[in-house]
Short mmCIF file of C-alpha atoms and ligand atoms in Angstrom, two decimals:
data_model
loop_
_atom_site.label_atom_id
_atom_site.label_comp_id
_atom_site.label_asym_id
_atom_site.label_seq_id
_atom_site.Cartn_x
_atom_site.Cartn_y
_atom_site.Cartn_z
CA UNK A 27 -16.44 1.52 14.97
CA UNK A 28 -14.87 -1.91 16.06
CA UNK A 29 -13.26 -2.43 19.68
CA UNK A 30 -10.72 -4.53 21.40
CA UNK A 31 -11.99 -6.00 24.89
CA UNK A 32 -8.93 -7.89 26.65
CA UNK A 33 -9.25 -9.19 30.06
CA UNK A 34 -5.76 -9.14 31.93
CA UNK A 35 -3.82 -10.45 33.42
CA UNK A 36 -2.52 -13.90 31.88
CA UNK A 37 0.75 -15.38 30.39
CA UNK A 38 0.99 -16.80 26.80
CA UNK A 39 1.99 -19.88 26.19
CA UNK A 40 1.86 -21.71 22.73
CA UNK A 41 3.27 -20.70 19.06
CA UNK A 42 2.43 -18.47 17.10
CA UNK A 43 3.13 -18.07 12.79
CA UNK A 44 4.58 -14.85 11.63
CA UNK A 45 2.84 -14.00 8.68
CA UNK A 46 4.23 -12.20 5.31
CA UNK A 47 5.95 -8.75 5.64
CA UNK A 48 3.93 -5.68 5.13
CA UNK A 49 6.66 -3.62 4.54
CA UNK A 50 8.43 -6.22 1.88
CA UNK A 51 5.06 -6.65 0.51
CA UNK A 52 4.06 -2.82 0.01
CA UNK A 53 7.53 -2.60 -2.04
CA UNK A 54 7.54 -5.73 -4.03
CA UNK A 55 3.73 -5.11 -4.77
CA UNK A 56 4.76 -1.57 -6.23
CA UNK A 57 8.01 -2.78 -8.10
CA UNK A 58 5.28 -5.07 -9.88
CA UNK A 59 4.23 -2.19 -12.33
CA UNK A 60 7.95 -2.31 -13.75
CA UNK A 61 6.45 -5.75 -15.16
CA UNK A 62 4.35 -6.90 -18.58
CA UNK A 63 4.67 -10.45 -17.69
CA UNK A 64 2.37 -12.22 -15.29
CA UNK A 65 3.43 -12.62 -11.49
CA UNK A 66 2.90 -14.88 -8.65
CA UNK A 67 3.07 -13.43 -5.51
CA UNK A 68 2.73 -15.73 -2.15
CA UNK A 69 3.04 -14.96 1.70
CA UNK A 70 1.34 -11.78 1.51
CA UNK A 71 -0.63 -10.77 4.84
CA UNK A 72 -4.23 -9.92 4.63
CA UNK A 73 -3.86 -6.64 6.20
CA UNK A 74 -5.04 -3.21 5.44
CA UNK A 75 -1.96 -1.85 4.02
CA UNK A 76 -1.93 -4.91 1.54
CA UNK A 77 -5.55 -4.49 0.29
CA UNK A 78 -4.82 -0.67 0.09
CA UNK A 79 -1.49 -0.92 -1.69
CA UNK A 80 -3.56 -3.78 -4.58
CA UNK A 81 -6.78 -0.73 -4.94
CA UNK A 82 -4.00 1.72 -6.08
CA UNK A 83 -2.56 -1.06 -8.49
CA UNK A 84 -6.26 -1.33 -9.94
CA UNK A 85 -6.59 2.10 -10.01
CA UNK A 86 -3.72 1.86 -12.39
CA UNK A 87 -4.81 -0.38 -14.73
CA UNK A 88 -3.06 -3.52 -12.96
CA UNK A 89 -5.68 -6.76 -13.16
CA UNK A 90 -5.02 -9.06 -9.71
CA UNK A 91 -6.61 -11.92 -9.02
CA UNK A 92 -6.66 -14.62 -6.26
CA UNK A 93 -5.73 -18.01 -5.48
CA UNK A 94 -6.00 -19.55 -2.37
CA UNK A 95 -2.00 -19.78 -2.14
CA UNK A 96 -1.15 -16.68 -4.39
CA UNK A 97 -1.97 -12.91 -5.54
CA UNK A 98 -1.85 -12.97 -9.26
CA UNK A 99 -0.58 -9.27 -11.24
CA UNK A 100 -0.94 -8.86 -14.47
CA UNK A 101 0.18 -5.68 -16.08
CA UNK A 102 0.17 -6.27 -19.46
CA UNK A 103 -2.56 -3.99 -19.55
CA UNK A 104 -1.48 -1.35 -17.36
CA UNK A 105 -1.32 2.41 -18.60
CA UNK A 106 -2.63 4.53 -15.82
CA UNK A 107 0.22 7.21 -14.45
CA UNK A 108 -2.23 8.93 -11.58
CA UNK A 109 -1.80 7.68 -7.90
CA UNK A 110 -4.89 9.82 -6.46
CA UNK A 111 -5.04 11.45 -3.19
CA UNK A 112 -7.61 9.21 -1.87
CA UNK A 113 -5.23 5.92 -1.55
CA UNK A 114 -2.15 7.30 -1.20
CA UNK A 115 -3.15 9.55 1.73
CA UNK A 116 -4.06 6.33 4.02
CA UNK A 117 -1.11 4.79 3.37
CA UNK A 118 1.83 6.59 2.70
CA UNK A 119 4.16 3.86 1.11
CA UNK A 120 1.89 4.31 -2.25
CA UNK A 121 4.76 6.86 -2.81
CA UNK A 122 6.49 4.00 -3.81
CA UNK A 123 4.81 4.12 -7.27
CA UNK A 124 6.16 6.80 -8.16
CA UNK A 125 9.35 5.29 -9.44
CA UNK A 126 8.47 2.33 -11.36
CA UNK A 127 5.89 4.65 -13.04
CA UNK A 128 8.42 7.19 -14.17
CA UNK A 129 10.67 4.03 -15.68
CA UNK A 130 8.07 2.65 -17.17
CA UNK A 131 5.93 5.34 -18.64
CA UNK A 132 8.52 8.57 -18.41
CA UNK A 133 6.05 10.22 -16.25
CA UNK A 134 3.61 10.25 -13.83
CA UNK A 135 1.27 12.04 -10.99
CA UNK A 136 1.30 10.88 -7.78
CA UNK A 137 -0.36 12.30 -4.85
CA UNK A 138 1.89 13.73 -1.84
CA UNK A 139 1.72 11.23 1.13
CA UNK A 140 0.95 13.76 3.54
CA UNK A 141 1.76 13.33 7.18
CA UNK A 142 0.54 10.93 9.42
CA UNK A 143 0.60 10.23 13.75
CA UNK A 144 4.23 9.87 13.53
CA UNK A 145 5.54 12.46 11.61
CA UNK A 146 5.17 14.53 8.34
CA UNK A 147 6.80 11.95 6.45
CA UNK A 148 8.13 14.29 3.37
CA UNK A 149 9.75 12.92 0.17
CA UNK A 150 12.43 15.26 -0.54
CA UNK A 151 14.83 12.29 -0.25
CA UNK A 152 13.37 10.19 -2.79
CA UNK A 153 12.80 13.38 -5.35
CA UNK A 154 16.02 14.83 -5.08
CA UNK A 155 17.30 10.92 -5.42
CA UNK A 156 14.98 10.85 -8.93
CA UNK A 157 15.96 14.08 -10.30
CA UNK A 158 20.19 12.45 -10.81
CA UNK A 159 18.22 9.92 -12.95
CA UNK A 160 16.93 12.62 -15.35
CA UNK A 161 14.08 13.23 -13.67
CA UNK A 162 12.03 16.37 -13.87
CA UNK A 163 9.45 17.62 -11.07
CA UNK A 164 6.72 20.02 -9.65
CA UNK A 165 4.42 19.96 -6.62
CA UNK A 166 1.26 21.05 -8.25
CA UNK A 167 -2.41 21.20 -5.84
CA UNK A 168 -0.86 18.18 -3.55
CA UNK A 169 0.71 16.13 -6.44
CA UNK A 170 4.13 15.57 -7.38
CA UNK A 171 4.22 15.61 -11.34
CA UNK A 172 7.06 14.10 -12.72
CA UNK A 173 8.62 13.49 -15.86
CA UNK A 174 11.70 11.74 -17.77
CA UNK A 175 11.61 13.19 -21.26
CA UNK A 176 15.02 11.70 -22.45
CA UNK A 177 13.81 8.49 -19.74
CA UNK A 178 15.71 7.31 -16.98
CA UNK A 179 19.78 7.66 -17.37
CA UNK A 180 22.00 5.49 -15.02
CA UNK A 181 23.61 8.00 -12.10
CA UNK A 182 25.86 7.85 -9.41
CA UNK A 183 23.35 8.84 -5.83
CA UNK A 184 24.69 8.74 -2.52
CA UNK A 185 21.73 9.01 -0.59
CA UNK A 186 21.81 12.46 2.21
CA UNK A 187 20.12 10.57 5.00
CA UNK A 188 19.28 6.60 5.38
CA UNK A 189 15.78 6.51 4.07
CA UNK A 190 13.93 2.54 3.59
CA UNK A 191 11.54 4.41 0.96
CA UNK A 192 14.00 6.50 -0.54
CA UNK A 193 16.32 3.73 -1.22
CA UNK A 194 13.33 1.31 -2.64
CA UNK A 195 12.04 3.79 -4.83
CA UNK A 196 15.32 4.39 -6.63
CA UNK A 197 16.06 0.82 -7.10
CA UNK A 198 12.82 0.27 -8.63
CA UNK A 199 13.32 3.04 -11.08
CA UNK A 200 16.85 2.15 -11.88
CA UNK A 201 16.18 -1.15 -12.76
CA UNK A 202 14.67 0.15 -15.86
CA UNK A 203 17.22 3.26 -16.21
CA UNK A 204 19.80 3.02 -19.22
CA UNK A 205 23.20 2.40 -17.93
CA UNK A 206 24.64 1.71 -14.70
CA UNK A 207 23.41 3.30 -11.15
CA UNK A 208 25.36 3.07 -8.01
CA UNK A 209 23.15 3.65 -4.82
CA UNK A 210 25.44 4.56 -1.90
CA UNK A 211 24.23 5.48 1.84
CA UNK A 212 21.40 2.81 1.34
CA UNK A 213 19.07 1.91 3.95
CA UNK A 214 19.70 -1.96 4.19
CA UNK A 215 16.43 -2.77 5.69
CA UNK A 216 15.72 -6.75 4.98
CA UNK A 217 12.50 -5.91 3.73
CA UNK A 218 14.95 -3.72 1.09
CA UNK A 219 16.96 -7.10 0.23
CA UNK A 220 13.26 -9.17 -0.17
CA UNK A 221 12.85 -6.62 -2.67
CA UNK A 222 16.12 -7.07 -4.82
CA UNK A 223 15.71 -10.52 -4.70
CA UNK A 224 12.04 -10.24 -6.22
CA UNK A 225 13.06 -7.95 -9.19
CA UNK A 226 16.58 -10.09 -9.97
CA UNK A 227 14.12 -12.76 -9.83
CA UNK A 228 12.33 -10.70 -12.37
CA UNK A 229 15.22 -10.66 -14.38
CA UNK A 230 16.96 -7.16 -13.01
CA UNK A 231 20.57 -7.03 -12.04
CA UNK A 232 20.80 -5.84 -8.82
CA UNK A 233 23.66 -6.60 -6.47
CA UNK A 234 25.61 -5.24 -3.00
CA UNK A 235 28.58 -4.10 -3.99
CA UNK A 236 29.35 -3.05 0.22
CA UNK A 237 27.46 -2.64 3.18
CA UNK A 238 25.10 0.40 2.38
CA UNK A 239 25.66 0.47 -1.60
CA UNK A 240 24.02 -0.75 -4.64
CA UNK A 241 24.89 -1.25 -8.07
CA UNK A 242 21.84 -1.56 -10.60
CA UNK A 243 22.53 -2.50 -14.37
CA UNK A 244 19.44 -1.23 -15.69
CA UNK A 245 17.26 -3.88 -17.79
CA UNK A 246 14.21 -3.20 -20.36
CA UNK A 247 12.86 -7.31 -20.52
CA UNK A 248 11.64 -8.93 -17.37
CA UNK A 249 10.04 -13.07 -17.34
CA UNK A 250 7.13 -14.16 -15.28
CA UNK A 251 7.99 -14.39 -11.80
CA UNK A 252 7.16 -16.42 -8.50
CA UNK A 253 8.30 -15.18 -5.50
CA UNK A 254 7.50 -15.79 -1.80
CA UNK A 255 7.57 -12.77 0.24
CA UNK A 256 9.88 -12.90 3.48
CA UNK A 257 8.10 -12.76 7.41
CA UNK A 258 6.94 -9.73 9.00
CA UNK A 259 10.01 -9.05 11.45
CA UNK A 260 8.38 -6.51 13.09
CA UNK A 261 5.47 -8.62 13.70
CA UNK A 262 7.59 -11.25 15.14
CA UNK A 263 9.37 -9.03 17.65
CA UNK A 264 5.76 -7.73 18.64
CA UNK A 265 5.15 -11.24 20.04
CA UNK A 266 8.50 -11.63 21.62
CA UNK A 267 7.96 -8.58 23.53
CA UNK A 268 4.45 -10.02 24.40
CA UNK A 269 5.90 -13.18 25.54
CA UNK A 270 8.35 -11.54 27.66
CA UNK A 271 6.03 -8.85 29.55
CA UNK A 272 3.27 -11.95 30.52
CA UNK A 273 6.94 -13.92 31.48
CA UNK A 274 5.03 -15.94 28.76
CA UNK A 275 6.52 -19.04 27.13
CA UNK A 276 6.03 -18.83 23.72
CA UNK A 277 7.58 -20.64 20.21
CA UNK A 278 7.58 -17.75 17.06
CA UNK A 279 7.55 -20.10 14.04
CA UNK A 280 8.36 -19.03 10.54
CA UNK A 281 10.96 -16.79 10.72
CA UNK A 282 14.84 -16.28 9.95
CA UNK A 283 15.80 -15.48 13.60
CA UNK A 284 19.25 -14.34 11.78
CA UNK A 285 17.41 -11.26 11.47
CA UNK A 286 16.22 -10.45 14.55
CA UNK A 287 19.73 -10.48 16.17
CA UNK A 288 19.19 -7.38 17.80
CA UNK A 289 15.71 -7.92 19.62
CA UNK A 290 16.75 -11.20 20.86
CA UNK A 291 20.07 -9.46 22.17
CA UNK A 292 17.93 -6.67 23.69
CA UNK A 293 15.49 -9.43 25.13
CA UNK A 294 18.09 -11.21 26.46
CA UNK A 295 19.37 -8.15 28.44
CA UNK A 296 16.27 -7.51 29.69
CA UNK A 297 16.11 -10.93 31.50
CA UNK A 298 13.79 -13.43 28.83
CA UNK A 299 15.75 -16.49 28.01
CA UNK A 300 15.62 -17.33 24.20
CA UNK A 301 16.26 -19.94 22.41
CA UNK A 302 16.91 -20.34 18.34
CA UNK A 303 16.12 -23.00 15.72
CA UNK A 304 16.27 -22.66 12.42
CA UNK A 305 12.57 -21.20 11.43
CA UNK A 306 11.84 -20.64 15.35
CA UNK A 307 12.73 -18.39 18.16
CA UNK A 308 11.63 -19.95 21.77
CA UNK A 309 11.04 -17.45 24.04
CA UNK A 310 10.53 -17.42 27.85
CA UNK A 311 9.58 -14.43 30.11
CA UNK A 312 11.32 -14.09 33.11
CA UNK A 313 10.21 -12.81 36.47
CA UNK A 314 12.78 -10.23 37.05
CA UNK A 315 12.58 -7.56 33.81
CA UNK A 316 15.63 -5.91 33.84
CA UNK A 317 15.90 -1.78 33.17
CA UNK A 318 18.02 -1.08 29.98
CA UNK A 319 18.20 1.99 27.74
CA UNK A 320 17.33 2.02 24.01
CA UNK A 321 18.40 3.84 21.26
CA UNK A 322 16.35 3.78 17.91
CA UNK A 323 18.05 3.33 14.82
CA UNK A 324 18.27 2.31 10.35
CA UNK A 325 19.15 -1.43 10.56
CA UNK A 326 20.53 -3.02 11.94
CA UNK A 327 20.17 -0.82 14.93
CA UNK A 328 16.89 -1.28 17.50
CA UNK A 329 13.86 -0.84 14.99
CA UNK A 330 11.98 2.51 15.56
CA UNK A 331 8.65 -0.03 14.77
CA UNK A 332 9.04 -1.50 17.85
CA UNK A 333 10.20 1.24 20.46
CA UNK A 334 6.25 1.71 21.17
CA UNK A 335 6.14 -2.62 22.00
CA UNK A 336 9.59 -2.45 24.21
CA UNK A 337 8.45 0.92 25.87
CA UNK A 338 5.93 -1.37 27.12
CA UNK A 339 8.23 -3.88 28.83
CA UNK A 340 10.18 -1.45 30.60
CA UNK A 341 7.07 0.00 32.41
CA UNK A 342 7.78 -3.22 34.16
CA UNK A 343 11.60 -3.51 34.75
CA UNK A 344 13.14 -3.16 38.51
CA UNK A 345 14.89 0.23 37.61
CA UNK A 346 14.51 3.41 35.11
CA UNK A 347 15.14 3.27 31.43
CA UNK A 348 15.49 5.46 28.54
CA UNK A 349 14.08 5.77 25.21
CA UNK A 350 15.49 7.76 22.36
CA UNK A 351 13.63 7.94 19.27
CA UNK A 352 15.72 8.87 16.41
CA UNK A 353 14.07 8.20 13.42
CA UNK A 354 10.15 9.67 13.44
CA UNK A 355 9.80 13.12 15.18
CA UNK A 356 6.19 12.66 16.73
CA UNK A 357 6.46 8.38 17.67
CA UNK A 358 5.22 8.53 21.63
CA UNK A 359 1.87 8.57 20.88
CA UNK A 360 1.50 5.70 22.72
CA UNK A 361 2.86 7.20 25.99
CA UNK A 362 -0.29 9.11 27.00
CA UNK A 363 -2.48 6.28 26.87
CA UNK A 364 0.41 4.05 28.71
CA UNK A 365 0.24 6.91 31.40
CA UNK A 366 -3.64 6.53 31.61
CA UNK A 367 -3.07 2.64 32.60
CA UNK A 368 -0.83 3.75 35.78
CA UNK A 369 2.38 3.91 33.60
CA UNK A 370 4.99 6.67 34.74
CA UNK A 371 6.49 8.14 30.91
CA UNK A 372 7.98 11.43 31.11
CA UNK A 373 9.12 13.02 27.73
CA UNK A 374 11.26 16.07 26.22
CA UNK A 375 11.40 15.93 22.41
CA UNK A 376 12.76 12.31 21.50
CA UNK A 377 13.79 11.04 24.45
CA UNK A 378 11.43 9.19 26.73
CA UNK A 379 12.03 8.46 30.55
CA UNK A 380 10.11 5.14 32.24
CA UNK A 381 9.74 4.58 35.70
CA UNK A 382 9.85 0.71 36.13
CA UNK A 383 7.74 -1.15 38.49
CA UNK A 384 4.39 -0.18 36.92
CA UNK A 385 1.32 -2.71 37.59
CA UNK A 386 -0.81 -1.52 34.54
CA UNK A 387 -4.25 -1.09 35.39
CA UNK A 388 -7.25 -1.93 33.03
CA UNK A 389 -8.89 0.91 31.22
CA UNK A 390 -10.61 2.64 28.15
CA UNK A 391 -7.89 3.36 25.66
CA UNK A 392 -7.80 5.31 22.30
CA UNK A 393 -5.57 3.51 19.18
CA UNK A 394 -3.93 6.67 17.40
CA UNK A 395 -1.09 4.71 15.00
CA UNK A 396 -0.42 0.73 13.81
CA UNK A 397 2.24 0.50 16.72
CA UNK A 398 1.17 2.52 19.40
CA UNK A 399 -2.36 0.18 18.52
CA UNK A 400 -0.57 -3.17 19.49
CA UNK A 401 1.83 -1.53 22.64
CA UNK A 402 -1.78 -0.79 24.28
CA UNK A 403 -2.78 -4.31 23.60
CA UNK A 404 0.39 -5.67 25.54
CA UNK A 405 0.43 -3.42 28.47
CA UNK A 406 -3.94 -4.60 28.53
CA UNK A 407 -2.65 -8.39 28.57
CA UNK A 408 -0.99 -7.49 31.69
CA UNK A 409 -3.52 -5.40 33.66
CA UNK A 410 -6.02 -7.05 36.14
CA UNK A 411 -9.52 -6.63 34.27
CA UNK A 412 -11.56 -5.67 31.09
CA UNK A 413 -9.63 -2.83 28.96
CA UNK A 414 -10.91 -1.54 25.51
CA UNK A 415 -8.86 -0.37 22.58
CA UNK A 416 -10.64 2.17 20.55
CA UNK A 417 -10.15 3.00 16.71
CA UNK A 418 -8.42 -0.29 16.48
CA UNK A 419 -8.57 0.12 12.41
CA UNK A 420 -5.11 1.28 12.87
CA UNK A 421 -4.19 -2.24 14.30
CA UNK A 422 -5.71 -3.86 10.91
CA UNK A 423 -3.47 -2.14 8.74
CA UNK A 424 -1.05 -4.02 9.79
CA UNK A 425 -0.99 -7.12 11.98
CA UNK A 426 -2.70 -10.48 10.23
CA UNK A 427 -5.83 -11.72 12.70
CA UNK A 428 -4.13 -10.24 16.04
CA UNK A 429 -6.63 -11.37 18.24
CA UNK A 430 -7.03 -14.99 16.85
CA UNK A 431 -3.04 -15.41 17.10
CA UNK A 432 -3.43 -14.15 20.75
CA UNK A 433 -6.34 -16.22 21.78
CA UNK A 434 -4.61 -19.16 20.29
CA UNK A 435 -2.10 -18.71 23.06
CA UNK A 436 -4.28 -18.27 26.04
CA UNK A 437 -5.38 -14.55 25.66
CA UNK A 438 -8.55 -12.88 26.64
CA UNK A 439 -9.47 -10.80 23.38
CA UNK A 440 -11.89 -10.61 21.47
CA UNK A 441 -13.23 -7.83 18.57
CA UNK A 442 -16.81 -5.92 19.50
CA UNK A 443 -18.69 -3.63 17.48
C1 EPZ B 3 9.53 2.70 6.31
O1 EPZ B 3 8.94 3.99 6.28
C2 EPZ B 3 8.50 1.79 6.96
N1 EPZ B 3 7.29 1.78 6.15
C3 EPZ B 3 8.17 2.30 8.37
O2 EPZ B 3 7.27 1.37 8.95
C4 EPZ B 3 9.46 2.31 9.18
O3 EPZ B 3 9.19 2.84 10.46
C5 EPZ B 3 10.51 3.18 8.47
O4 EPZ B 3 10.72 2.70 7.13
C6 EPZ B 3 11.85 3.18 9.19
O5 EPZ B 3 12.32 1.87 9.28
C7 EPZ B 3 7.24 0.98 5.06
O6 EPZ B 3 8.19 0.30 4.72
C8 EPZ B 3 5.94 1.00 4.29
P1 EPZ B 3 12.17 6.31 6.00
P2 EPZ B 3 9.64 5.17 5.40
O7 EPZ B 3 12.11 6.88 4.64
O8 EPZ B 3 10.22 4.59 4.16
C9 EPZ B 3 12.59 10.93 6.96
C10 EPZ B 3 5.32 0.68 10.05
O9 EPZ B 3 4.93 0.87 11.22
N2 EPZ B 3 12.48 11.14 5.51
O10 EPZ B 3 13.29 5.37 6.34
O11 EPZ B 3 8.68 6.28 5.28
C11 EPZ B 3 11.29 10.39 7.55
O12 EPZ B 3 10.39 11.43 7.83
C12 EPZ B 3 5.94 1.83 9.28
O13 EPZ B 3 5.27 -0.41 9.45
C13 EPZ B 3 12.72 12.41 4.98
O14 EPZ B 3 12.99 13.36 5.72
O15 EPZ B 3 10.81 5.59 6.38
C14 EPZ B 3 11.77 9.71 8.81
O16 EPZ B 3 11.93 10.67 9.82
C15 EPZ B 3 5.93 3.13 10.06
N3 EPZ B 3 12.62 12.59 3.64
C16 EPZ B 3 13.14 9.16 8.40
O17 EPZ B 3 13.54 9.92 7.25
C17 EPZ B 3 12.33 11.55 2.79
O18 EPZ B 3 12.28 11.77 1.56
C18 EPZ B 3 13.14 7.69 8.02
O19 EPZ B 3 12.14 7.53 7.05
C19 EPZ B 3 12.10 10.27 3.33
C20 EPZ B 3 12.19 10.08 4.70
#
């Protein structure tokens, strides 16, 4: 089982390259079986998620191939309707087949995600979402078995609760529905706009019609399509947050830093002075990390992928601060292992409490989910010695060659068997 060995305590300095989205990419990889035409998919990050997410399109019948620039998908060829257990259970967005399945084929059988660190991550949303399209379903022995016998029929859905998956799945399937669907109470993720650009790209029509609702006209041709995928935002506000707890000094590069108005606002509050071009966010740590309380929420509220990253940060402010975590019921995994380096975390449900003023010390520290991986890694940059991050297979599923990025900027990492 690989390790992480970091030896604390220095600050970054340099730039770092945000690479593609996961998230985007797990969507617009899925929305690729609605396809018989060959496409051209760039920016993709070589992560775990990615590779995972391409085995379930094979396992469908999709044929991929490489360039050195691009992932090619054809599905010309593609008539397989069963996402098994076996993928879908590592990584839970292969739920996300599910839709374009059912509007291509009429039916399919795709395994339950199952739970994970975080939180049992149920689909009710996105199957009571499918059944206003026509849709018909049973959970049978851990699948969900679905079917469209008259196919997919345009609907009006206003979505119960703001769910990224949810809302992806359903404009997927719609795309090929007959008739018109409005989506209302959308989650309006960016990663969920990368994705309607993709499939208009594809030829779908797909447009806002207000802040959290969608109107899909639904299509039955689609052309060949190129499409670039957008950064990984989440990624990028990992190394802000790095930058500002080694009062670091470091240039993010290839990113829209339109998007990340509310990390650079938090950051800014919390004492780092930033900077903006127009593909770059300079960042500075600052001395003084100021206390500040934080409030998960849907976009474009403070992203629950990153309250593991910022919990780090204000282990180190002058004063107290507060966490609440409102969108995964199980997401301080992270704070035992915090605890274990000499941070002071108290919890009660979904709020967290943080003593500031915590010097972390180096340790022997256990990985249990992809962001409570990388908070360990930033609280290790910061504490005097040699710490190891166990089960660190978590980190690969989602951040693109941590440790090189890291080391490129003056880190001490390095990967161990
Ligand atoms: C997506 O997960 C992301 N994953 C998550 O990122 C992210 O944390 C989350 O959105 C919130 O932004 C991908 O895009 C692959 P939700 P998703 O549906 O779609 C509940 C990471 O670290 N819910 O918005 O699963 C759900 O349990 C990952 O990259 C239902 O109750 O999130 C959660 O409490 C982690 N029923 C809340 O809604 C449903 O049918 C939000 O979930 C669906 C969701």
């Amino acid at each position: 089982m690989q390790k992480l060995e970091i030896f604390g305590a220095n600050k970054l300095k340099g730039k770092i390259k945000i690479s593609g989205s996961k998230n985007a990419s797990l969507a617009i990889l899925a929305a690729t079986l609605l396809s018989n035409k060959k496409i051209f998919l760039k920016n993709l990050p070589k992560v775990r998620d990615i590779e995972t997410m391409i085995s379930l399109l094979k396992s469908l019948g999709s044929k991929v191939n490489f360039t050195h620039k691009s992932l090619i998908i054809d599905n010309s060829d593609q008539n397989k309707k069963i996402a098994s257990y076996n993928l879908v259970k590592t990584m839970r967005a292969g739920i996300l087949v599910l839709g374009p399945l059912l509007a291509k084929f009429g039916s399919a059988k795709v395994s339950l995600p199952g739970g994970c660190a975080i939180g049992t991550r149920p689909i009710d949303i996105h199957l009571n979402a499918l059944t206003k399209l026509g849709v018909k379903y049973k959970i049978f022995q851990g699948y969900v078995l679905a079917t469209a016998p008259k196919g997919l029929k345009g609907s009006k859905i206003r979505f119960s609760t703001i769910s990224v998956g949810a809302t992806e799945n359903l404009i997927i399937a719609a795309s090929f529905a007959k008739g018109v669907t409005v989506l209302s109470n959308c989650a309006i993720e960016p990663e969920i706009n990368d994705l309607i650009n993709f499939l208009n790209q594809m030829g779908c029509n797909i447009q806002w019609i207000s802040k959290r609702t969608i109107k899909i006209k639904g299509v039955s041709m689609v052309k060949e399509t190129n499409y670039s995928v957008m950064f990984d935002r989440i990624e990028a506000g990992t190394y802000l947050i790095a930058a500002a707890i080694t009062q670091g000094n470091l240039k993010i590069q290839n990113v829209v830093p339109n998007i990340l108005k509310t990390e650079i606002s938090t950051l800014k509050k919390i004492g780092a002075k930033i900077k903006v071009k127009k593909q770059e966010i300079h960042i500075i740590g600052s001395k003084k990390i100021k206390n500040l309380n934080i409030r998960t929420a849907p976009y474009p509220g403070f992203p629950t992928d990153l309250q593991a990253q910022i919990m780090v940060l204000l282990c180190k402010a002058n004063k107290k601060s507060f966490i609440e975590e409102n969108i995964f019921e199980n997401r301080f995994m992270h704070v035992g292992e915090l605890n274990r380096m000499g941070a002071k975390i108290l919890t009660n449900g979904n709020k967290a409490i943080i003593e500031g003023n915590t010097k972390f010390m180096a340790a022997e520290l256990m990985a249990t989910d992809l962001r409570a991986s990388v908070s360990l890694i930033l609280a290790a940059l910061t504490a005097r010695g040699k710490s190891v991050i166990n089960r660190i297979y978590h980190l690969d599923r989602g951040y693109e060659n941590i440790e090189k990025k890291l080391k490129n900027v003056g880190a001490k990492i390095r990967r161990v068997n």
